[in-house]
PDB file of N, CA and C in Angstrom:
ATOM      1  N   UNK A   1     136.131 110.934  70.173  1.00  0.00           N
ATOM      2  CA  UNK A   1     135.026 111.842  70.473  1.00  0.00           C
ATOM      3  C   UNK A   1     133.786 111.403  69.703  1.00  0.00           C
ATOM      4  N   UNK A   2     132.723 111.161  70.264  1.00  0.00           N
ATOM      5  CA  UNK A   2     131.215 110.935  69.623  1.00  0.00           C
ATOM      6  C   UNK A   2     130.605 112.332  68.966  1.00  0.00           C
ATOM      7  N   UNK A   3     130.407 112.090  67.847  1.00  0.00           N
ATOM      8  CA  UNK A   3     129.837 113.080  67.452  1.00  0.00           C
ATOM      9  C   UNK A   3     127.868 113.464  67.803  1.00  0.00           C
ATOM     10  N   UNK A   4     127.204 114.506  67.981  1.00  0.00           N
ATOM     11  CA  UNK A   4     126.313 114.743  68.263  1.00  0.00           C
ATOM     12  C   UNK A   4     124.912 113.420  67.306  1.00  0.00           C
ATOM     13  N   UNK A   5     125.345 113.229  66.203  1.00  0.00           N
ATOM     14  CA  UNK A   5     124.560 111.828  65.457  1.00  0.00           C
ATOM     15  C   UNK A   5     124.753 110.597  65.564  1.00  0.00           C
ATOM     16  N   UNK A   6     125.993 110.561  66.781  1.00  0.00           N
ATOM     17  CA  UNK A   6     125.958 108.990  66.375  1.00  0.00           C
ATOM     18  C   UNK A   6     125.304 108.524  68.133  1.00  0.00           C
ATOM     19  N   UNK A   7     124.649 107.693  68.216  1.00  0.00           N
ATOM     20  CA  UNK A   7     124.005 106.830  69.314  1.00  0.00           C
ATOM     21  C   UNK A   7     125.086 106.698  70.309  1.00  0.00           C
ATOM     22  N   UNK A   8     124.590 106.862  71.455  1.00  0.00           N
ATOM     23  CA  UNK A   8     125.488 106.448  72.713  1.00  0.00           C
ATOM     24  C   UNK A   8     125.485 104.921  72.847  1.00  0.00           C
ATOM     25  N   UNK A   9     126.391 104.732  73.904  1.00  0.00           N
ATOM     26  CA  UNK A   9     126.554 103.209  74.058  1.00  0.00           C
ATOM     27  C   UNK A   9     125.031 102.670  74.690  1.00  0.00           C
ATOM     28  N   UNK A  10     125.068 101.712  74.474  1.00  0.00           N
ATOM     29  CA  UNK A  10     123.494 101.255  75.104  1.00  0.00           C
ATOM     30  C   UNK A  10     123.542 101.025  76.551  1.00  0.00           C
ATOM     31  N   UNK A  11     124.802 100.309  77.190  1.00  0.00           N
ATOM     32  CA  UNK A  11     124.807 100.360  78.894  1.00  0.00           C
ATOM     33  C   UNK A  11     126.030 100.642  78.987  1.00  0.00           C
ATOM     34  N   UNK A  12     126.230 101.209  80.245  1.00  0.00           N
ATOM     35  CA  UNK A  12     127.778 101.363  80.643  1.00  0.00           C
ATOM     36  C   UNK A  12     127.976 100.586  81.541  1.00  0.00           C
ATOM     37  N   UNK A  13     127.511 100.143  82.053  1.00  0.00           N
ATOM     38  CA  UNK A  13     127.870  98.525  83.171  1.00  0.00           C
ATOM     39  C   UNK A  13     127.975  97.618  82.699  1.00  0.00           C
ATOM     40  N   UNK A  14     128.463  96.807  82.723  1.00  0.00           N
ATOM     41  CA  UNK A  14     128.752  95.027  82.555  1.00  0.00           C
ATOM     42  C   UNK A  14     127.425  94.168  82.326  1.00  0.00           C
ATOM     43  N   UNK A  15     127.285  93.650  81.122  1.00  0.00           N
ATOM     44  CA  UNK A  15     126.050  92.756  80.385  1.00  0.00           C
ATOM     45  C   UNK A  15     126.136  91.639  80.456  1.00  0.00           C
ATOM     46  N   UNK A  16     125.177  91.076  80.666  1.00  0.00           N
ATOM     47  CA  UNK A  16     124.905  89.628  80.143  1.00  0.00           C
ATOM     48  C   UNK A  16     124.497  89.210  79.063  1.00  0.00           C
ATOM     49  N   UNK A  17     125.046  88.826  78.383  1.00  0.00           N
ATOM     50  CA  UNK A  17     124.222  87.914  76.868  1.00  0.00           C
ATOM     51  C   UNK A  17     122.876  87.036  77.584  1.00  0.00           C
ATOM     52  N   UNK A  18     122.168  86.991  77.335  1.00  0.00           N
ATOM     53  CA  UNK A  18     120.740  85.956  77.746  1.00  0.00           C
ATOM     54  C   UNK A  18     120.262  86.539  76.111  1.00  0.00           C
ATOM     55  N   UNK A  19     118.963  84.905  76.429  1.00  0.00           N
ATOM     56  CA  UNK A  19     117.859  85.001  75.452  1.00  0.00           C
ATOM     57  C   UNK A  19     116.919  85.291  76.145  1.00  0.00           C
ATOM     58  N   UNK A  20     116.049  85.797  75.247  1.00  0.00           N
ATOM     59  CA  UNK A  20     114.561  86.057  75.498  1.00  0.00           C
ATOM     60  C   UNK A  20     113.755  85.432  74.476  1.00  0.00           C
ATOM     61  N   UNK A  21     112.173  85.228  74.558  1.00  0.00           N
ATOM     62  CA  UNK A  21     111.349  84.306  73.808  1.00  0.00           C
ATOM     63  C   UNK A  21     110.372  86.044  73.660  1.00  0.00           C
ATOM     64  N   UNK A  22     110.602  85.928  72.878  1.00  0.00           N
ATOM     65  CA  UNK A  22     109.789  87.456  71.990  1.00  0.00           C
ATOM     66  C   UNK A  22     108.821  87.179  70.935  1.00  0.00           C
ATOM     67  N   UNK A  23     107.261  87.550  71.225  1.00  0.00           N
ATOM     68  CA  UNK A  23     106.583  87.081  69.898  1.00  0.00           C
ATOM     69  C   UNK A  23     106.987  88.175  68.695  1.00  0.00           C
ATOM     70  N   UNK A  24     107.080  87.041  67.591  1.00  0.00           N
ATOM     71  CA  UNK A  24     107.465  87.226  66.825  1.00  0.00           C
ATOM     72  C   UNK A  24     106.600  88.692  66.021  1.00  0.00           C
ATOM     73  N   UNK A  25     105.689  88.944  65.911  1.00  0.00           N
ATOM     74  CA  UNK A  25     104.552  90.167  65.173  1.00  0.00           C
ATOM     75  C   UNK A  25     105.544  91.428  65.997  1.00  0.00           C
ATOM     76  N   UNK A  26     105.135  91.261  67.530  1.00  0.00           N
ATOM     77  CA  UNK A  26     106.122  92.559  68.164  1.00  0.00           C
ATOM     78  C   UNK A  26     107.474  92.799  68.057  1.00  0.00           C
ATOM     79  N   UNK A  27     108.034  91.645  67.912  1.00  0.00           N
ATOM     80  CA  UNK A  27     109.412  91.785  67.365  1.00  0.00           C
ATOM     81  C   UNK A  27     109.705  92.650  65.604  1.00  0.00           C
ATOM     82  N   UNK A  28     108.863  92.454  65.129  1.00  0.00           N
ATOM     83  CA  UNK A  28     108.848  92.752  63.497  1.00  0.00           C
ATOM     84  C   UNK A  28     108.502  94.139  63.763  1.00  0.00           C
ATOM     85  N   UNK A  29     107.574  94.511  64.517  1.00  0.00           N
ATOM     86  CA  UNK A  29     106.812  95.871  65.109  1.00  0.00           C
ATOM     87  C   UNK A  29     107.864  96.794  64.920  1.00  0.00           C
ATOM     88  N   UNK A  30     108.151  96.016  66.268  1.00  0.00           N
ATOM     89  CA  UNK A  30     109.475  96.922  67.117  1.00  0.00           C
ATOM     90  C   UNK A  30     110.539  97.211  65.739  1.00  0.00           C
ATOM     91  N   UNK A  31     110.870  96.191  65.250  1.00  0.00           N
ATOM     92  CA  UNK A  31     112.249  96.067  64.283  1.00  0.00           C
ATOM     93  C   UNK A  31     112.133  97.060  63.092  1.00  0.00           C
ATOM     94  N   UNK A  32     110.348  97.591  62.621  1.00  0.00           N
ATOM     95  CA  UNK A  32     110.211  97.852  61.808  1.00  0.00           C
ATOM     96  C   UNK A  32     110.345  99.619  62.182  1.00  0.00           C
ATOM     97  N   UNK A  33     110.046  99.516  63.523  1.00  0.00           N
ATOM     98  CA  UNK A  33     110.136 101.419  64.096  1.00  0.00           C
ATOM     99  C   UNK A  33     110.981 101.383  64.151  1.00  0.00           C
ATOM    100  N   UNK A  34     112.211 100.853  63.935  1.00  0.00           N
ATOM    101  CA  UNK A  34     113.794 101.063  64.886  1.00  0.00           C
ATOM    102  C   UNK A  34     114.209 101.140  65.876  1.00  0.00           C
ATOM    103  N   UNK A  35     113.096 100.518  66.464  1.00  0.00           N
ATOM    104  CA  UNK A  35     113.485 100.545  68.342  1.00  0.00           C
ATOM    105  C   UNK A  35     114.358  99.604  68.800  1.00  0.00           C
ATOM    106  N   UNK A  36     115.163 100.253  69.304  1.00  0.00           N
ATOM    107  CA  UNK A  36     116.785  99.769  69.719  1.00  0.00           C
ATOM    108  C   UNK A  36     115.982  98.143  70.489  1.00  0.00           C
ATOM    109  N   UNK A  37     116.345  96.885  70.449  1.00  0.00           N
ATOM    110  CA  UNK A  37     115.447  95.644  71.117  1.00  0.00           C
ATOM    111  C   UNK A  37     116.331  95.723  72.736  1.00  0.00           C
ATOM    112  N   UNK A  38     116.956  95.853  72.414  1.00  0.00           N
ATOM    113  CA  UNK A  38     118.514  95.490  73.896  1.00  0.00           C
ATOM    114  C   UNK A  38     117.752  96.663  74.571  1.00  0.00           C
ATOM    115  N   UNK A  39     118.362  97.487  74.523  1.00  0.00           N
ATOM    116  CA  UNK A  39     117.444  98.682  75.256  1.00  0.00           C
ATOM    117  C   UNK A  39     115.999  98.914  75.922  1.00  0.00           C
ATOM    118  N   UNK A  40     115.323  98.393  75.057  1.00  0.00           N
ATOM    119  CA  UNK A  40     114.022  98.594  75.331  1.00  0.00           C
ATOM    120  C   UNK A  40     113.699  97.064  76.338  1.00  0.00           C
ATOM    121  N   UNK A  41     114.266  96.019  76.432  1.00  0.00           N
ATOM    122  CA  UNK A  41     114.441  94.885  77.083  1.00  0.00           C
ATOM    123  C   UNK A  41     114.792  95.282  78.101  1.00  0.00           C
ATOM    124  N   UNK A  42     115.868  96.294  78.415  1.00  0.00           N
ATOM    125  CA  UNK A  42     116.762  96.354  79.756  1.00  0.00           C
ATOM    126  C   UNK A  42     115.997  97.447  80.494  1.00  0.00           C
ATOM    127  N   UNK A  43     115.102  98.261  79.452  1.00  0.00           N
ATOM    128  CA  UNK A  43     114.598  99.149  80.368  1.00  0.00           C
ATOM    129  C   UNK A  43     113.098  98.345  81.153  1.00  0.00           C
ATOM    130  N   UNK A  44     112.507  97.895  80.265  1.00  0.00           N
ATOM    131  CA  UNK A  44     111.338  96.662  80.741  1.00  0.00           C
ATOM    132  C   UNK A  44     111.736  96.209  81.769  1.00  0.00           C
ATOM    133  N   UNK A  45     112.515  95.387  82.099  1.00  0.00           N
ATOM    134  CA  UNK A  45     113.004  94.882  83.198  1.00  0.00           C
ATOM    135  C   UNK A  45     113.302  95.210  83.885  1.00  0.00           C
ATOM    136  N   UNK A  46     114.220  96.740  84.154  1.00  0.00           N
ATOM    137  CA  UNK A  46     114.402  97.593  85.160  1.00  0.00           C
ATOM    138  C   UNK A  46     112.693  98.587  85.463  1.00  0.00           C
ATOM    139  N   UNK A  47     112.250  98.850  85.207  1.00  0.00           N
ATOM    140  CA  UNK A  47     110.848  98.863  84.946  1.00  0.00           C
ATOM    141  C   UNK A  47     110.373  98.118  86.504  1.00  0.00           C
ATOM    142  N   UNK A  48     110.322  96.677  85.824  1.00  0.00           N
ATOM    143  CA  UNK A  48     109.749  95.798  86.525  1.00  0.00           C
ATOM    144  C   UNK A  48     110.410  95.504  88.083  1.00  0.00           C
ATOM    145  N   UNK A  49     111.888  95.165  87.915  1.00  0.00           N
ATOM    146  CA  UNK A  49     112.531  95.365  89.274  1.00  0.00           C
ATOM    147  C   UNK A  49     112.156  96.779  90.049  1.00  0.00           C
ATOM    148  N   UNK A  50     111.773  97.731  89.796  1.00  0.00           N
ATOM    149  CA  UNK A  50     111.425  98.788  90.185  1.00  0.00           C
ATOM    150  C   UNK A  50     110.106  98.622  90.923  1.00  0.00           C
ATOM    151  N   UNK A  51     109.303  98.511  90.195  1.00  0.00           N
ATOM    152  CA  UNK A  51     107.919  98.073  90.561  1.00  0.00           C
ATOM    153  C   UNK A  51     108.076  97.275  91.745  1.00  0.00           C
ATOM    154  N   UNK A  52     108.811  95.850  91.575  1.00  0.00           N
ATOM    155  CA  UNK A  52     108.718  94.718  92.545  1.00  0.00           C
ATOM    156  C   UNK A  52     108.863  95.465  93.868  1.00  0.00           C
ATOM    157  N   UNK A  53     110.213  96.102  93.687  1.00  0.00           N
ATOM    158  CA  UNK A  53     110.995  96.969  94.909  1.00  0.00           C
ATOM    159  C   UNK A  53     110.196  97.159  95.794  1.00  0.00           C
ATOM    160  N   UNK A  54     109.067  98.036  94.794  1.00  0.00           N
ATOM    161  CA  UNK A  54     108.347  98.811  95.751  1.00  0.00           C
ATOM    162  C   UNK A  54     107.514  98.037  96.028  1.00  0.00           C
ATOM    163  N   UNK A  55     106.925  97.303  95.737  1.00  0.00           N
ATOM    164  CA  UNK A  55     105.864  96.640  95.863  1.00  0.00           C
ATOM    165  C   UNK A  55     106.089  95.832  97.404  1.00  0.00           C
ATOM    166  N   UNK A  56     107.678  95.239  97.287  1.00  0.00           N
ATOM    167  CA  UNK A  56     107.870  94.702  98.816  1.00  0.00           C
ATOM    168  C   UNK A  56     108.359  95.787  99.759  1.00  0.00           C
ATOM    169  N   UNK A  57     108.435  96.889  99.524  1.00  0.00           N
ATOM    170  CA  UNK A  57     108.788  97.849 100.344  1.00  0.00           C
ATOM    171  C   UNK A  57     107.294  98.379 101.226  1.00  0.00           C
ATOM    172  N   UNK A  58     106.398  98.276 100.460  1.00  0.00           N
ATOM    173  CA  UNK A  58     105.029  98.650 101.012  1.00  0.00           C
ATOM    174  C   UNK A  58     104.650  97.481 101.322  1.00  0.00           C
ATOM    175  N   UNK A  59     104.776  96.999 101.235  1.00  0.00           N
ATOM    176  CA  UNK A  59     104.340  95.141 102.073  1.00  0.00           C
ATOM    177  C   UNK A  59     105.044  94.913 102.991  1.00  0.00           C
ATOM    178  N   UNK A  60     106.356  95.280 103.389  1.00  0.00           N
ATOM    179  CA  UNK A  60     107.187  94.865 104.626  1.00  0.00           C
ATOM    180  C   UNK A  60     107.128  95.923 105.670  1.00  0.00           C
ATOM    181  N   UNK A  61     106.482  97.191 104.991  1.00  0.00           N
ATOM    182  CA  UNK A  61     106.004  98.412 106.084  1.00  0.00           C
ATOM    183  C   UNK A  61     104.834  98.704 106.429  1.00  0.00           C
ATOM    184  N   UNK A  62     103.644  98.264 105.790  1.00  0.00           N
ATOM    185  CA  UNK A  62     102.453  98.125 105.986  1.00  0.00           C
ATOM    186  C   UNK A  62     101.911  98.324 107.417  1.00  0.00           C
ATOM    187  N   UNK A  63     102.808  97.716 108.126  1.00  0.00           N
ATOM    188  CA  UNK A  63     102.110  98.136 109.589  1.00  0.00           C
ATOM    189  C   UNK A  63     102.885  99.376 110.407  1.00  0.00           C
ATOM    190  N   UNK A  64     103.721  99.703 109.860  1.00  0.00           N
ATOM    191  CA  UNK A  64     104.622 100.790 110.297  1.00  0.00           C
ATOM    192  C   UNK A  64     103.621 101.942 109.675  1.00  0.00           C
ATOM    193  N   UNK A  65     103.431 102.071 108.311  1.00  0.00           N
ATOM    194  CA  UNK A  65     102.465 103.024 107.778  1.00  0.00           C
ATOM    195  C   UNK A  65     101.057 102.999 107.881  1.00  0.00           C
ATOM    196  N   UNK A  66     100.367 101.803 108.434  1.00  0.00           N
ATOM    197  CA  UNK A  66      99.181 101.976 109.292  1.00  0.00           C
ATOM    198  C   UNK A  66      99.250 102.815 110.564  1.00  0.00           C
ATOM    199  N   UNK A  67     100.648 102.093 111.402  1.00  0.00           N
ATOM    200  CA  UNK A  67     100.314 103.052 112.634  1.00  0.00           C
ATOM    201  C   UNK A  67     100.229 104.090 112.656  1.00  0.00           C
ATOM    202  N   UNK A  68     101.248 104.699 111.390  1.00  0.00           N
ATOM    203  CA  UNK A  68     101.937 106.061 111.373  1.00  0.00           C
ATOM    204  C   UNK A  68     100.336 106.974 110.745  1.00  0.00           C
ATOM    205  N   UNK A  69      99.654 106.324 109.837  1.00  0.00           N
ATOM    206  CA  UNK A  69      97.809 106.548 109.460  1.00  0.00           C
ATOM    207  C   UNK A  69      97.155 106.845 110.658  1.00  0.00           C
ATOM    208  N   UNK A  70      96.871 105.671 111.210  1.00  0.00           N
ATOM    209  CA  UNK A  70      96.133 105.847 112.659  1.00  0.00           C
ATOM    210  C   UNK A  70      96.463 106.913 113.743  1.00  0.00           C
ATOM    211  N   UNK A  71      97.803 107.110 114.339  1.00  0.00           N
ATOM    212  CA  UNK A  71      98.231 108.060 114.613  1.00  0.00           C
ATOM    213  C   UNK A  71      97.738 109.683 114.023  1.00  0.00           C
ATOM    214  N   UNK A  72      97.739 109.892 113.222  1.00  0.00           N
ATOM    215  CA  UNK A  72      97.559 111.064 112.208  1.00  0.00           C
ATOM    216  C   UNK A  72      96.116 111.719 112.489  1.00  0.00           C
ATOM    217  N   UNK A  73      95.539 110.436 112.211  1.00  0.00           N
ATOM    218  CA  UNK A  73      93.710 109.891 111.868  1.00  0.00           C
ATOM    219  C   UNK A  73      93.139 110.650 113.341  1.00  0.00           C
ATOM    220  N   UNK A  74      93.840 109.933 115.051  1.00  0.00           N
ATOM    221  CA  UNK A  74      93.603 110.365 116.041  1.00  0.00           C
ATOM    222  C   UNK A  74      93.601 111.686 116.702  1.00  0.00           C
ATOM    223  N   UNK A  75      95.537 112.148 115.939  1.00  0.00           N
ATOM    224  CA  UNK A  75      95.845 113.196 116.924  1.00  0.00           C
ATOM    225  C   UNK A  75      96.088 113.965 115.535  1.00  0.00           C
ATOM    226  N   UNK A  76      96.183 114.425 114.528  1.00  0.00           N
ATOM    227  CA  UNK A  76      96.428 115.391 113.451  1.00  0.00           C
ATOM    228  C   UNK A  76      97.699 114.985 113.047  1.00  0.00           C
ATOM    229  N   UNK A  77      98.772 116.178 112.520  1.00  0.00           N
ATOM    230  CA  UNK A  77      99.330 116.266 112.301  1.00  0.00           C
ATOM    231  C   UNK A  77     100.753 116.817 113.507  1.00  0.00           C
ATOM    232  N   UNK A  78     101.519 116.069 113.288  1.00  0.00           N
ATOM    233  CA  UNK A  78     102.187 116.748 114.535  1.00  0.00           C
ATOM    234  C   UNK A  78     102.811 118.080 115.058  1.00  0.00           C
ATOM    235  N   UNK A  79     103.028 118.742 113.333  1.00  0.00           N
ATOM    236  CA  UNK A  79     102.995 119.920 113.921  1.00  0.00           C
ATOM    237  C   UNK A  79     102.264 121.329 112.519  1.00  0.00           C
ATOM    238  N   UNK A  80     100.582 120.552 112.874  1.00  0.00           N
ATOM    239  CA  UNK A  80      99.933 121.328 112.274  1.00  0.00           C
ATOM    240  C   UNK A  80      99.623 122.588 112.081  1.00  0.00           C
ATOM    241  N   UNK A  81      99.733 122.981 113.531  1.00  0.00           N
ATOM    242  CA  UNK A  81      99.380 124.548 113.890  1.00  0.00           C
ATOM    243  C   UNK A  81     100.660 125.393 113.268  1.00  0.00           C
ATOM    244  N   UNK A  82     101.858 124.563 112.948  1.00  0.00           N
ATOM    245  CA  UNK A  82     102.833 125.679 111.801  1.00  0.00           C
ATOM    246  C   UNK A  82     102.651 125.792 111.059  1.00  0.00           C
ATOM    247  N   UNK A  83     101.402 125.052 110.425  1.00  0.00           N
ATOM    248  CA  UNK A  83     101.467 125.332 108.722  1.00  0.00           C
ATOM    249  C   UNK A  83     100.635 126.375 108.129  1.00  0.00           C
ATOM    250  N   UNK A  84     101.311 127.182 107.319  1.00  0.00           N
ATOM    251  CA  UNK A  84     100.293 128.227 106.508  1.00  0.00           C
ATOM    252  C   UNK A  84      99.799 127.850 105.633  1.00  0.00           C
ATOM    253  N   UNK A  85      99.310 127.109 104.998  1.00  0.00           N
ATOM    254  CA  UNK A  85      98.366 126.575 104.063  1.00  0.00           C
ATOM    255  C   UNK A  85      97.002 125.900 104.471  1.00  0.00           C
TER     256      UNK A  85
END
């Protein structure tokens, strides 16, 4: 049983050992607040895969969400006259 003070595990899925090239000042930074480095690495990166995601998700629909704009732009909303606001 974990007691309420002690730190949870850092991932529960399956890790990879890799390096990273970390300047050294932010590394000392970081090391000197106690910020967990593994953690704060894995969240950066999930971070970033996140971002990308979306980033090609709105780039590969772009014209699906233009039409679906234009559409809107022409005829309203499709079913405007229900809304109370």
């Amino acid at each position: 049983m974990m007691r309420s003070t002690e730190k949870e595990p850092v991932m529960s899925q399956a890790v990879k050992l890799t390096d990273l090239t970390v300047d050294d000042r932010l590394l000392a930074e970081a090391e000197a607040l106690k910020i967990d480095i593994t953690r704060a690495a894995a969240d950066g990166i999930a971070q970033a895969v996140k971002a990308e995601k979306e980033r090609l998700w709105l780039s590969e629909n772009a014209e699906a969400i233009a039409a679906s704009n234009a559409y809107v732009a022409k005829h309203g909303l499709p079913l405007a006259r229900h809304r109370r606001f």
